[in-house]
Every structure is written in C-alpha cells, then in structure tokens.
Amino acid sequence: MSIYSYPVLLAAIFSFIAGCIIYNSNRKSQNNISFSLFCFSLFVWLFGYVIAYSTKSEKTALFFCRVACTGAMFTAPAFYHFSVSFTEKINEVKFVVLSYVTMLLIVPFSMSSHLFLSGVYKYYWGYYSKAGYLHPLYLTIFFGMFLRSFYLLWKERKRKDLDPKRRVQIKYIFTAYILALIGAIDYIPKYGIEVFPFGFLLEISFVIIVAYAIFRHQLLDIEIVIKRTIVFASLFAIVFGIFVGITLLIQQLIGGASNLVGLAVSSLVIVFTVRPIEIFLIRVTDKYLFQKKYDYKHLIREFMDELKTMVLNTTDIAQSTVDFLNTSIRPIISAVFMYNRFTSRYDLVASNDFKDNDLKIAGSSELVKVLGDTGKIVIIRNDNRLMSSQESIQLITLGIELIIPLLIHKELIGFLCLSKKKSDEDYSTDDTEALSDLSGALSISLNNAQLFDERADAEKRALVGTIATGINHEVGNPLNIITIKLDTFRILAKEGLLAHKTKEEIIEEVDKITKVCLDSAQRIAEITKQVSEFAKPDKKLIFGKVGISEAIDETIAFLKHGMILDSEKIDKRILCEPAYVFADRGQLKQILFNLIKNASHAIDKEKGKIIVNVDKSNSSEIAIKIIDNGHGMPKEVKDKVFTPFFTTKEPGKGTGLGLALVKIMVDRNNAKIKVESEEGKGTTFTLIFKGGFL
Amino acid sequence: MSKKILILDDEGEYLISLGNFLQEFKFAVCITMTTAQALDAIKKDKPDLVLFDYKLPDMDGDYFLKKAKELSPSTSYALITAWNDPIVLERFKKMGVADVVLKPINLEALLKSIKAILKG
C-alpha cells in the first residue's frame, strides 16, 4: 500500500462511519438521508483512490479511478438533495430527482468510455484519473448543482422570520460549504498538473461541521469551527509529513523491504509528538488568529477601563458585563444577581437567555452562604454543599454551571451565573482567572453604582425639599392674599360694616378685590408651571433648539422661588446675537441650576455677584460661562470637582453629587464643561454647547 | 382708646389687606415690611400686639422675637406663618408667643384670637 493512501483511507472510513451514524440517528428525516448519501458518496470516492494510489497495475488503477469518480459525482446531487430538504423547497423535489437521474445517466459512460475519463496519470503519490473530452461538461453540471444549493441556502439565510437557532445552523453550513468548495482543488491533477489532491481533508471538515450543526443540539461557535478545522488540518498535514518523511528516509537508508520498519518508527514518533504538536497548534492559532478574542487579560483590562467611565448605574453595568461576556467567554446563558436591601433577596438585574426572569434568591439560602464563605468561583456540580441546596438545583435546571461571587468587604453584594460555553469547551484555568479578575473590578463598580443610586436619591429628595420650600412660600403668599381679600369682604358684609356704602362704592370694592385675587391666582399659575417645567422626568432626552436667554431666565426665576438666590446677585449678559443650543431643555436648565446654585454658595452675602455670560465659541458652538467672585478653590479641589461624592461642604450639607450629575448631563447632551478657579478671586464654569443663532 | 397692632410681613399686598381689615374693626394698625422698621416702631409706639411671620427676609423670626421682647416686654406677640412645622411652632410657644395663626388666614379665627389676647 502506498503511504499516500493512508490518510485517504482514514478519511474514507470516517465518511463511512459518519454516514452510518447520521442515517441511524433519524432514518425518516430527508436531512439525514440526503446527508448520509453525501457521506457514502464521499466514501466511494475516497475508497476508489485508496486503491488507485496503492496499486501497481494501471488497469486496476483505471477501474478504481472510475469508481472514485462515480462516488464524487454523486456528492453533487446528494448535497443538492440536502439543501432542498433543509430549506423545505418542496417544489424543487422533481429537480433533485432529475439531478440524480442525470448523474446515473453519466455513470455508464464514465465507467466504460473515454468521454469523461480518458485514462490515468502516474504521479508520485500513485495513479490518478485523467480528464476526458466531456469532463468539463460534467464539471459544469457538478458545479451547477452546488451553485443551486448555494443559492437556496443564501435565500434561506436572508429570510427575515428565521429563528435564531436556524440562522446559526445556516451560518455553519455556509462556512462548511466554502471549505468544501476549496476541496474542488482535487480536480486539478486530473488535467495533468501535479498537485497532491488534499481536498479530501476539507471535505471531511465539511462533514464534521454540517453534522455538528444539524444533528446535535449544541451548536458549535463558528470561530471555534474555523479554529478546530485549522488545527485539525495542520495536525493531519504534519503527522502525514512525519509519516511520509520518516518512511521514505528509512526506505532510502535500509532499502525497499523495510516498509514495516518505517511504519513502526514513524508511528512511534507520531505517538509521542502528536499531543505536543496539537497543543502548539492550538496556541499558535489562538495567538495569531484569535488574539483579540482570546487575550482575556487584554480584553478584561479594556472592559475594566470601560466600567470606570460608565454612567454610574447598576443595571447598565450589569447589562454591559453580560454583553461583554457574550462576546468574550461566550456562555450560552448568563445572569447577574444583585442584593436588594429592602427585600433581603438577590434579584436578577441583567441576563442573556436566562429563562426565569422572576427568580429571586433568598439572602438566607445555602447558596448565598456557600458563596460568601468560599468567595471563589464555584462549579455547582463539583460542590457537595451547593448540590444539597434547592436554589442551586433550580439554577442547574436553568442551565447554570458556574457561579462567580461579587464581594465587597467579604459581603456578597451579588453574583454572576454562567452556563456552559457556546463552543461546548470546558472553562479553562485562563477563563476562571480572567473571571476572577473581572469579578473584583465588577464588584467595586457595582457597589459604587449602588451607593451612587442611593446618593442620587438623596439629591433628588433635597431638590424636592427646595421645591417644597419654594412652593410653600411662593404659592402660600398669593393664596393668603386671595383668602384675606375674600374673607374680609364676607365678614364686613356679615357684620353690617358695608351697609353705609353706596352701590357704586361696593361695585368698586368688589372690582378691586377680584383684580387682586386674579393677579394672585396668576402668580400661582406661573409658579406651578415653572416647577413642573423643572421637575420634568428626564428619562428620555428630547434634543432640540433651546433658546439660551429664556432657559437662563427660567432657571434664575426658579432659584429665586426656591429662596436660594437673590435676583439682585445675578446678572445675565448675552454678548452675541440671540442664540440657541442643541440640548434637552430640562437637562440644560438642571445644569444651569446646579452651577448657579453652587456659585451662590460660594459668594459673599454682601459683595457676592454671579454673572451668566453667553457668547459664541465658534461658528457652531456657544459658550455659557457662570462666573462668580466667591472664595474660589485650590487646585487640588478644582481637579476633583466632577468626582462623585467629592464635597468640601460640611457633612450633611452637600451630597457631593451636584457637579458629578452636571458632568453626566453635560456628557449626555454632547457638550463640554471646564472649570477655572483662583483662590479668593472666584470661579468660572464654562459650558460649550453645539448651537447657533436665531 | 383703640388698641395698637403692628403687622410685620414682606408681602406688601397681604400686609395692606390685613391692615385694612383690622382697621375696619377699629384697631390702630401699623404695617412694616422689614424687621428694622418693625423694631423701630415697637421701640417708639409700644404696640399692644405684634403679628409677625417666621420667614423674614433680613432676620429670622426667633431673633426678631427676642429683640422685640427686650424692647417692649409688655407687648403680646402672635406668629402668623405658612410654616406648619410642629417643632418650630412648639419652639415659638415656649418663647412666649401668645398664639400661632396659620396661613392662609381664617380672619374670623384671627379676630377672635386677637380679641382674646388683648382682653387678657
């Protein structure tokens, strides 16, 4: 037997076994039938060449080449059959039959005439078939069927109502299809060009991928498929190279009769080298082809940076983490649970493909105890204590395998649940190390976000307090006037104190009273309007052109009503044409409110002054400056003003969030903010908004 | 001789309305808008009753009451305020205000209260 025939023989046996397994797994499904037919065709094709490569007789070789070509021929209708069955194109069944019939019609000619196969070439690896006159015609039919299959799959892929699982399956079949097409390289030597026909390797990969995609529930990740194919093909090539090299070398050294010695030595070498070579190949493909995806440390560092700049919000952070894991470690299911102080339970805050959105884990459960005690990543199945807890069993039935605790000062603030990976690979030490690094950073940012949420609540309550004071004073007074005016009239009338007045005098009196009452009602209406303007919920930003001058007026009016600022202390100076900015009206006013309020705290009660200055920054940008002549601040304070929780006020006086919120709002409005300050002279905040002139 | 009542509040319209109302009931009314004016008048005129708000623009109510009592111990003081905070109200009662009237004012109740204070 020729040494070149061994890999082909292996591939032939593989195809045969694959065909049998696939057929047996579901004998009624057209998918299985057509695909096993494809495998059997591959087997015939490969087996034919095993003999052709090995035989010394040209006659035997020609016969087996013809057998091989018959096998190869039927791969095309079989694959077409498979595509039609997979895409459920019932109308095309007749064409499938036609394609089988066409190939059957060619069989007698290819088996017995020179039309399709005119003879054999003798190459270094053995005999190989020689294309006849009509071979190009056959090739056209052959590729025609493959092209039609391609078109069917392509159309299926473009369908909008495709369910995700099927979409993934088609993705695999496509990748496999491209590989199979490269396998057509095996036709080149038929035209007299001496290239070893290694295409069968790719056909085998094709079988593996499609079989995996269709017949197993667990779908392979497409990148893993490529990775495994590369590793598999390279390994095969290297092993084959060693095998051929050593055998030939020993033949040269010892002589022709030493085939067995060569076989033994090369087998020995292969046994000892195959595993290290495989590991090496996996490492090389990981490093050079999938570096970005698999370099966890790098990825995690990037993500941790992202966490730092993220808007402080637990749900956002948890969701980003789930998304991040989805593209890096790629579990099928992931979920983040966070402790809820009010219910003493762990609630689901973000997830991907997690089936039970209402699942809550009690703070007193065994699961929580174990996570808190170990503080390390646990695989549920490997932990006896966990396996005895009801919550763990619940998580396992939902597909969760791995739990990563999130701890702050040994307290379990939450945990991260992962199922097995999409790739079906186990979690490696690299993975757990990476997850452990991530959990540390994640715990900190989630904890910060939780604190931030609480502080933001406090800030909101403080604002409500301000508004309440404002309402009490500003609404109370006019209301009081209305009451007094009406009540006076009523009491005087009742006491008979109006009796001496003339009709005209009374009408005049009533007119005076109603006028005052209407004015007061007007004042109340004005104030309630301003309050509701200001307290508008900021869930969705509505961007538009906002007139700056009015926005500033409204903010100052509000500050005045809230008794925060005396209107004499503040000056508005518009130094350019009437301008507008692109912003969310409510947030622009909140930004101005916070900055002016801050300035009012910084200035002297008597000599203090705040100037709000509007000028063009350039043709498309407007600069709003809030300038105060207050106490200013030293550099180290200035550098930290936008940091959350940083405050120079006494405890209880400021939440330290005002300017941090300003920064967040400025960012959300695509604007910029900077601060200049000199101790004892004052501070200037400059806002730069995109805008223009009316 | 009619009793003298001084009213202190920073809201002019309200001040005038309340003043007019009390005049109809034959009180001698003096209205002031700042604590400085009020303290001046208290020192000079020694009114029988002072009606004042707690939220004052230039001085807080506690301080005003202390100062005014020093200047005219014989005068009665009543707080008229929208600030319905039991702790604050309790504090003023302890400081010796004769009554606390909440805004918006019920004039009949106020009248009754004034008469009661001035009689006692």
Tab-separated table of N, CA and C in Angstrom, chain A residues 469 472-473 476-481 483-492 494-495 497 500-501 516 520 523 563, chain B residues 9-11 13-14 16-18 20-21 24-26 53 55 80 82-84 102-108 111 115:
chain	number	residue	atom	x	y	z
A	469	THR	N	-40.131	74.128	49.772
A	469	THR	CA	-39.984	75.427	50.412
A	469	THR	C	-40.477	76.513	49.472
A	472	ASN	N	-44.225	76.465	49.154
A	472	ASN	CA	-44.856	76.934	50.385
A	472	ASN	C	-44.847	78.455	50.450
A	473	HIS	N	-43.726	79.032	50.121
A	473	HIS	CA	-43.585	80.479	50.213
A	473	HIS	C	-44.271	81.183	49.055
A	476	GLY	N	-48.003	80.034	48.812
A	476	GLY	CA	-48.694	80.380	50.063
A	476	GLY	C	-49.076	81.839	50.109
A	477	ASN	N	-48.176	82.735	49.737
A	477	ASN	CA	-48.444	84.166	49.847
A	477	ASN	C	-49.608	84.637	48.988
A	478	PRO	N	-49.582	84.372	47.698
A	478	PRO	CA	-50.740	84.813	46.909
A	478	PRO	C	-52.046	84.166	47.359
A	479	LEU	N	-51.942	82.921	47.793
A	479	LEU	CA	-53.125	82.225	48.263
A	479	LEU	C	-53.688	82.939	49.495
A	480	ASN	N	-52.776	83.379	50.342
A	480	ASN	CA	-53.125	84.104	51.551
A	480	ASN	C	-53.836	85.407	51.222
A	481	ILE	N	-53.335	86.078	50.195
A	481	ILE	CA	-53.937	87.345	49.782
A	481	ILE	C	-55.363	87.112	49.310
A	483	THR	N	-57.346	84.685	50.105
A	483	THR	CA	-58.177	84.355	51.265
A	483	THR	C	-58.570	85.606	52.039
A	484	ILE	N	-57.589	86.435	52.320
A	484	ILE	CA	-57.872	87.630	53.125
A	484	ILE	C	-58.862	88.549	52.427
A	485	LYS	N	-58.620	88.769	51.111
A	485	LYS	CA	-59.488	89.676	50.371
A	485	LYS	C	-60.937	89.197	50.401
A	486	LEU	N	-61.109	87.914	50.102
A	486	LEU	CA	-62.471	87.390	50.037
A	486	LEU	C	-63.100	87.330	51.420
A	487	ASP	N	-62.287	86.885	52.381
A	487	ASP	CA	-62.807	86.731	53.734
A	487	ASP	C	-63.181	88.087	54.346
A	488	THR	N	-62.367	89.102	54.088
A	488	THR	CA	-62.653	90.440	54.599
A	488	THR	C	-64.025	90.900	54.107
A	489	PHE	N	-64.217	90.762	52.793
A	489	PHE	CA	-65.476	91.194	52.186
A	489	PHE	C	-66.650	90.469	52.830
A	490	ARG	N	-66.451	89.132	53.018
A	490	ARG	CA	-67.527	88.311	53.579
A	490	ARG	C	-67.868	88.765	55.017
A	491	ILE	N	-66.787	88.943	55.806
A	491	ILE	CA	-67.011	89.286	57.224
A	491	ILE	C	-67.615	90.680	57.373
A	492	LEU	N	-67.076	91.629	56.572
A	492	LEU	CA	-67.605	93.003	56.657
A	492	LEU	C	-69.087	93.019	56.299
A	494	LYS	N	-71.179	90.539	56.589
A	494	LYS	CA	-71.920	89.852	57.635
A	494	LYS	C	-72.107	90.751	58.858
A	495	GLU	N	-71.044	91.496	59.182
A	495	GLU	CA	-71.079	92.362	60.369
A	495	GLU	C	-71.836	93.660	60.118
A	497	LEU	N	-70.917	96.037	58.154
A	497	LEU	CA	-69.995	97.160	58.003
A	497	LEU	C	-70.020	97.746	56.590
A	500	HIS	N	-73.440	101.072	55.125
A	500	HIS	CA	-73.477	102.516	54.868
A	500	HIS	C	-72.926	102.894	53.487
A	501	LYS	N	-72.345	101.925	52.777
A	501	LYS	CA	-71.720	102.245	51.478
A	501	LYS	C	-72.752	102.263	50.359
A	516	VAL	N	-57.220	91.896	42.529
A	516	VAL	CA	-56.112	91.396	43.353
A	516	VAL	C	-56.103	89.856	43.358
A	520	SER	N	-53.205	87.338	41.983
A	520	SER	CA	-52.583	86.337	42.833
A	520	SER	C	-52.685	84.949	42.211
A	523	ARG	N	-50.173	84.567	39.640
A	523	ARG	CA	-48.843	84.305	40.209
A	523	ARG	C	-48.677	82.823	40.538
A	563	MET	N	-35.831	80.252	47.099
A	563	MET	CA	-35.152	81.071	48.104
A	563	MET	C	-33.668	80.741	48.181
B	9	ASP	N	-44.615	91.748	57.753
B	9	ASP	CA	-44.580	90.712	56.711
B	9	ASP	C	-43.933	91.314	55.469
B	10	ASP	N	-43.270	90.477	54.655
B	10	ASP	CA	-42.573	91.022	53.483
B	10	ASP	C	-43.456	91.041	52.248
B	11	GLU	N	-44.699	90.593	52.384
B	11	GLU	CA	-45.585	90.567	51.225
B	11	GLU	C	-46.550	91.753	51.322
B	13	GLU	N	-48.985	93.290	49.496
B	13	GLU	CA	-50.420	93.210	49.241
B	13	GLU	C	-51.153	92.610	50.442
B	14	TYR	N	-50.548	91.575	50.983
B	14	TYR	CA	-51.128	90.881	52.130
B	14	TYR	C	-51.170	91.814	53.339
B	16	ILE	N	-51.233	95.058	53.422
B	16	ILE	CA	-52.250	96.115	53.285
B	16	ILE	C	-53.650	95.545	53.518
B	17	SER	N	-53.919	94.374	52.932
B	17	SER	CA	-55.250	93.779	53.074
B	17	SER	C	-55.572	93.505	54.529
B	18	LEU	N	-54.600	92.877	55.212
B	18	LEU	CA	-54.839	92.540	56.610
B	18	LEU	C	-55.002	93.815	57.453
B	20	ASN	N	-56.097	96.776	56.435
B	20	ASN	CA	-57.411	97.359	56.162
B	20	ASN	C	-58.507	96.655	56.935
B	21	PHE	N	-58.382	95.339	56.921
B	21	PHE	CA	-59.408	94.535	57.596
B	21	PHE	C	-59.457	94.886	59.087
B	24	GLU	N	-61.036	98.185	59.960
B	24	GLU	CA	-62.497	98.165	59.951
B	24	GLU	C	-63.032	97.806	61.333
B	25	PHE	N	-62.228	97.068	62.104
B	25	PHE	CA	-62.679	96.685	63.446
B	25	PHE	C	-62.086	97.588	64.526
B	26	LYS	N	-61.741	98.787	64.071
B	26	LYS	CA	-61.346	99.860	64.980
B	26	LYS	C	-60.046	99.628	65.741
B	53	ASP	N	-44.373	87.239	60.799
B	53	ASP	CA	-44.122	85.964	60.101
B	53	ASP	C	-42.784	85.404	60.562
B	55	LYS	N	-40.738	83.441	58.565
B	55	LYS	CA	-39.760	83.573	57.466
B	55	LYS	C	-39.633	85.051	57.119
B	80	ILE	N	-47.784	84.585	62.665
B	80	ILE	CA	-48.653	84.203	61.539
B	80	ILE	C	-47.760	83.596	60.475
B	82	ALA	N	-46.990	80.313	57.300
B	82	ALA	CA	-47.402	79.183	56.474
B	82	ALA	C	-46.559	77.958	56.837
B	83	TRP	N	-45.594	78.182	57.722
B	83	TRP	CA	-44.621	77.134	58.065
B	83	TRP	C	-45.202	76.195	59.100
B	84	ASN	N	-45.959	75.232	58.620
B	84	ASN	CA	-46.684	74.365	59.536
B	84	ASN	C	-45.802	73.228	60.035
B	102	LEU	N	-52.087	80.075	61.453
B	102	LEU	CA	-51.525	79.539	60.212
B	102	LEU	C	-52.106	80.211	58.985
B	103	LYS	N	-51.241	80.395	57.985
B	103	LYS	CA	-51.680	80.894	56.682
B	103	LYS	C	-52.178	79.718	55.877
B	104	PRO	N	-53.116	79.809	54.974
B	104	PRO	CA	-53.921	81.019	54.748
B	104	PRO	C	-54.819	81.314	55.955
B	105	ILE	N	-54.940	82.602	56.228
B	105	ILE	CA	-55.590	83.021	57.465
B	105	ILE	C	-57.106	82.865	57.410
B	106	ASN	N	-57.643	82.346	58.500
B	106	ASN	CA	-59.091	82.404	58.708
B	106	ASN	C	-59.338	83.666	59.538
B	107	LEU	N	-59.886	84.696	58.877
B	107	LEU	CA	-59.963	86.012	59.521
B	107	LEU	C	-60.819	86.027	60.783
B	108	GLU	N	-61.894	85.252	60.745
B	108	GLU	CA	-62.762	85.223	61.936
B	108	GLU	C	-62.014	84.670	63.132
B	111	LEU	N	-59.524	87.208	64.326
B	111	LEU	CA	-60.195	88.279	65.054
B	111	LEU	C	-60.492	87.856	66.490
B	115	LYS	N	-58.822	89.441	69.882
B	115	LYS	CA	-59.658	89.981	70.959
B	115	LYS	C	-59.326	89.313	72.288
